[in-house]
Short mmCIF file of C-alpha atoms in Angstrom, two decimals:
data_model
loop_
_atom_site.label_atom_id
_atom_site.label_comp_id
_atom_site.label_asym_id
_atom_site.label_seq_id
_atom_site.Cartn_x
_atom_site.Cartn_y
_atom_site.Cartn_z
CA MET B 1 64.24 99.41 76.30
CA THR B 2 67.71 99.84 74.82
CA GLU B 3 70.94 98.51 76.21
CA ALA B 4 73.74 100.93 77.13
CA ILE B 5 76.47 100.86 74.49
CA SER B 6 80.09 100.73 75.58
CA PRO B 7 82.40 103.28 73.95
CA ASP B 8 85.01 100.50 73.62
CA LEU B 9 83.19 98.39 71.02
CA LYS B 10 85.39 96.66 68.47
CA ILE B 11 84.95 94.97 65.14
CA GLU B 12 86.91 91.79 64.58
CA PRO B 13 86.93 88.77 62.28
CA PHE B 14 84.28 86.19 63.18
CA GLY B 15 85.66 83.24 65.13
CA SER B 16 84.46 80.03 66.74
CA HIS B 17 84.29 81.71 70.16
CA HIS B 18 81.53 84.09 69.01
CA ASN B 19 78.01 83.10 70.09
CA ARG B 20 76.05 82.60 66.87
CA ALA B 21 72.96 81.17 68.54
CA GLY B 22 72.44 84.26 70.71
CA PHE B 23 72.28 86.73 67.82
CA SER B 24 68.98 88.04 66.46
CA CYS B 25 68.40 91.13 64.31
CA GLY B 26 64.76 90.36 63.53
CA VAL B 27 65.32 89.59 59.83
CA GLU B 28 64.97 85.84 59.43
CA SER B 29 67.32 85.48 56.45
CA LEU B 30 70.12 87.46 58.16
CA ASP B 31 69.68 85.59 61.44
CA ARG B 32 69.65 82.21 59.67
CA TYR B 33 72.77 83.06 57.65
CA PHE B 34 74.72 84.03 60.76
CA LYS B 35 73.59 81.02 62.80
CA THR B 36 73.96 78.34 60.13
CA GLN B 37 76.16 79.50 57.24
CA ALA B 38 78.67 82.15 58.39
CA ASN B 39 81.09 79.69 59.99
CA GLN B 40 81.18 77.53 56.84
CA ASP B 41 81.70 80.57 54.60
CA VAL B 42 84.67 81.68 56.69
CA LYS B 43 86.21 78.19 56.67
CA ARG B 44 85.77 77.94 52.88
CA LYS B 45 87.00 81.53 52.39
CA ILE B 46 83.81 82.43 50.54
CA ASN B 47 83.04 85.50 52.68
CA GLY B 48 84.88 87.50 55.25
CA VAL B 49 82.58 87.84 58.26
CA PHE B 50 83.25 90.60 60.78
CA VAL B 51 81.47 91.00 64.10
CA LEU B 52 80.86 93.91 66.45
CA VAL B 53 81.55 93.02 70.09
CA ASP B 54 81.94 94.65 73.47
CA PRO B 55 85.37 93.68 74.90
CA LEU B 56 83.65 93.07 78.26
CA GLU B 57 81.51 90.34 76.63
CA PRO B 58 83.67 89.21 73.69
CA ALA B 59 81.51 86.22 72.75
CA LYS B 60 78.28 88.25 72.45
CA VAL B 61 77.75 89.43 68.87
CA LEU B 62 76.12 92.86 68.62
CA GLY B 63 76.20 93.02 64.82
CA TYR B 64 77.98 91.66 61.78
CA TYR B 65 78.72 92.21 58.12
CA THR B 66 80.18 90.17 55.27
CA LEU B 67 82.65 91.10 52.54
CA CYS B 68 83.45 89.22 49.37
CA ALA B 69 85.06 89.83 46.01
CA THR B 70 82.77 90.39 43.05
CA ALA B 71 82.80 91.84 39.55
CA LEU B 72 80.54 94.38 37.87
CA ALA B 73 79.83 94.74 34.18
CA GLN B 74 81.29 98.01 32.88
CA GLY B 75 77.75 99.26 32.24
CA ASP B 76 76.78 98.71 35.88
CA VAL B 77 79.46 101.11 37.13
CA PRO B 78 77.98 104.58 37.73
CA VAL B 79 78.86 107.01 34.92
CA THR B 80 80.68 109.34 37.32
CA ALA B 81 82.96 106.51 38.46
CA ARG B 82 83.73 105.03 35.03
CA LYS B 83 86.58 107.45 34.36
CA HIS B 84 88.38 106.04 37.41
CA VAL B 85 88.22 102.35 36.47
CA PRO B 86 89.84 100.42 33.62
CA ARG B 87 87.76 99.72 30.53
CA TYR B 88 87.69 95.98 31.03
CA PRO B 89 84.41 94.12 30.42
CA LEU B 90 84.28 93.31 34.15
CA VAL B 91 85.40 95.63 36.94
CA SER B 92 86.54 94.06 40.20
CA ALA B 93 84.83 95.24 43.37
CA THR B 94 84.23 94.34 46.98
CA LEU B 95 80.67 93.53 48.00
CA VAL B 96 79.17 94.18 51.42
CA GLY B 97 76.85 91.20 51.18
CA ARG B 98 75.06 91.29 54.53
CA LEU B 99 74.89 93.71 57.43
CA ALA B 100 72.86 93.26 60.62
CA VAL B 101 72.59 94.74 64.11
CA ALA B 102 71.06 92.94 67.09
CA GLY B 103 67.41 93.92 67.38
CA HIS B 104 67.67 95.48 70.83
CA LEU B 105 70.52 97.75 69.66
CA GLN B 106 69.05 99.02 66.40
CA ARG B 107 68.69 102.76 65.69
CA GLN B 108 71.75 103.66 67.73
CA GLY B 109 74.24 104.14 64.90
CA LEU B 110 75.83 100.70 65.04
CA GLY B 111 74.87 99.91 61.44
CA ALA B 112 76.74 103.04 60.33
CA LEU B 113 79.73 101.94 62.42
CA LEU B 114 79.71 98.52 60.75
CA LEU B 115 79.34 100.01 57.26
CA ALA B 116 82.19 102.48 57.85
CA ASP B 117 84.42 99.60 58.96
CA ALA B 118 83.43 97.57 55.89
CA VAL B 119 84.34 100.42 53.55
CA LYS B 120 87.63 100.95 55.39
CA ARG B 121 88.54 97.26 55.12
CA ALA B 122 87.54 97.13 51.45
CA TYR B 123 89.64 100.20 50.66
CA ALA B 124 92.63 98.88 52.62
CA SER B 125 92.56 95.57 50.74
CA ALA B 126 92.02 97.12 47.30
CA SER B 127 95.70 97.66 46.63
CA SER B 128 96.56 94.00 47.30
CA ILE B 129 93.54 92.31 45.68
CA GLY B 130 92.68 94.79 42.93
CA SER B 131 89.22 96.00 43.87
CA SER B 132 87.46 99.22 42.93
#
């Protein structure tokens, strides 16, 4: 049985008021990361963690993703994109490191919503942090 999804969902930075213990996507490594490591990564500024919530239940996490800065070797950049990036040995990029949706809400398009938000945030920050 699937839960009704509110049209007013929002994606916001992870905070201490979000219920980590109540989240489960069914993938042990993603669940463990969110429950035990996400808060530390945010505090240490290692990853940006963003959560999907319903404003009517703002502490209940419906999904999450992480963003962090990374670098790719020039040879790892797809050929079609190489003409758009500088010819440095390493090309800066933004990595979507993890992405998960609560198990009872999967297959309803929320993963696509999270990914679209991640790409939007990465693009918006590219001009200030130099990411491709």
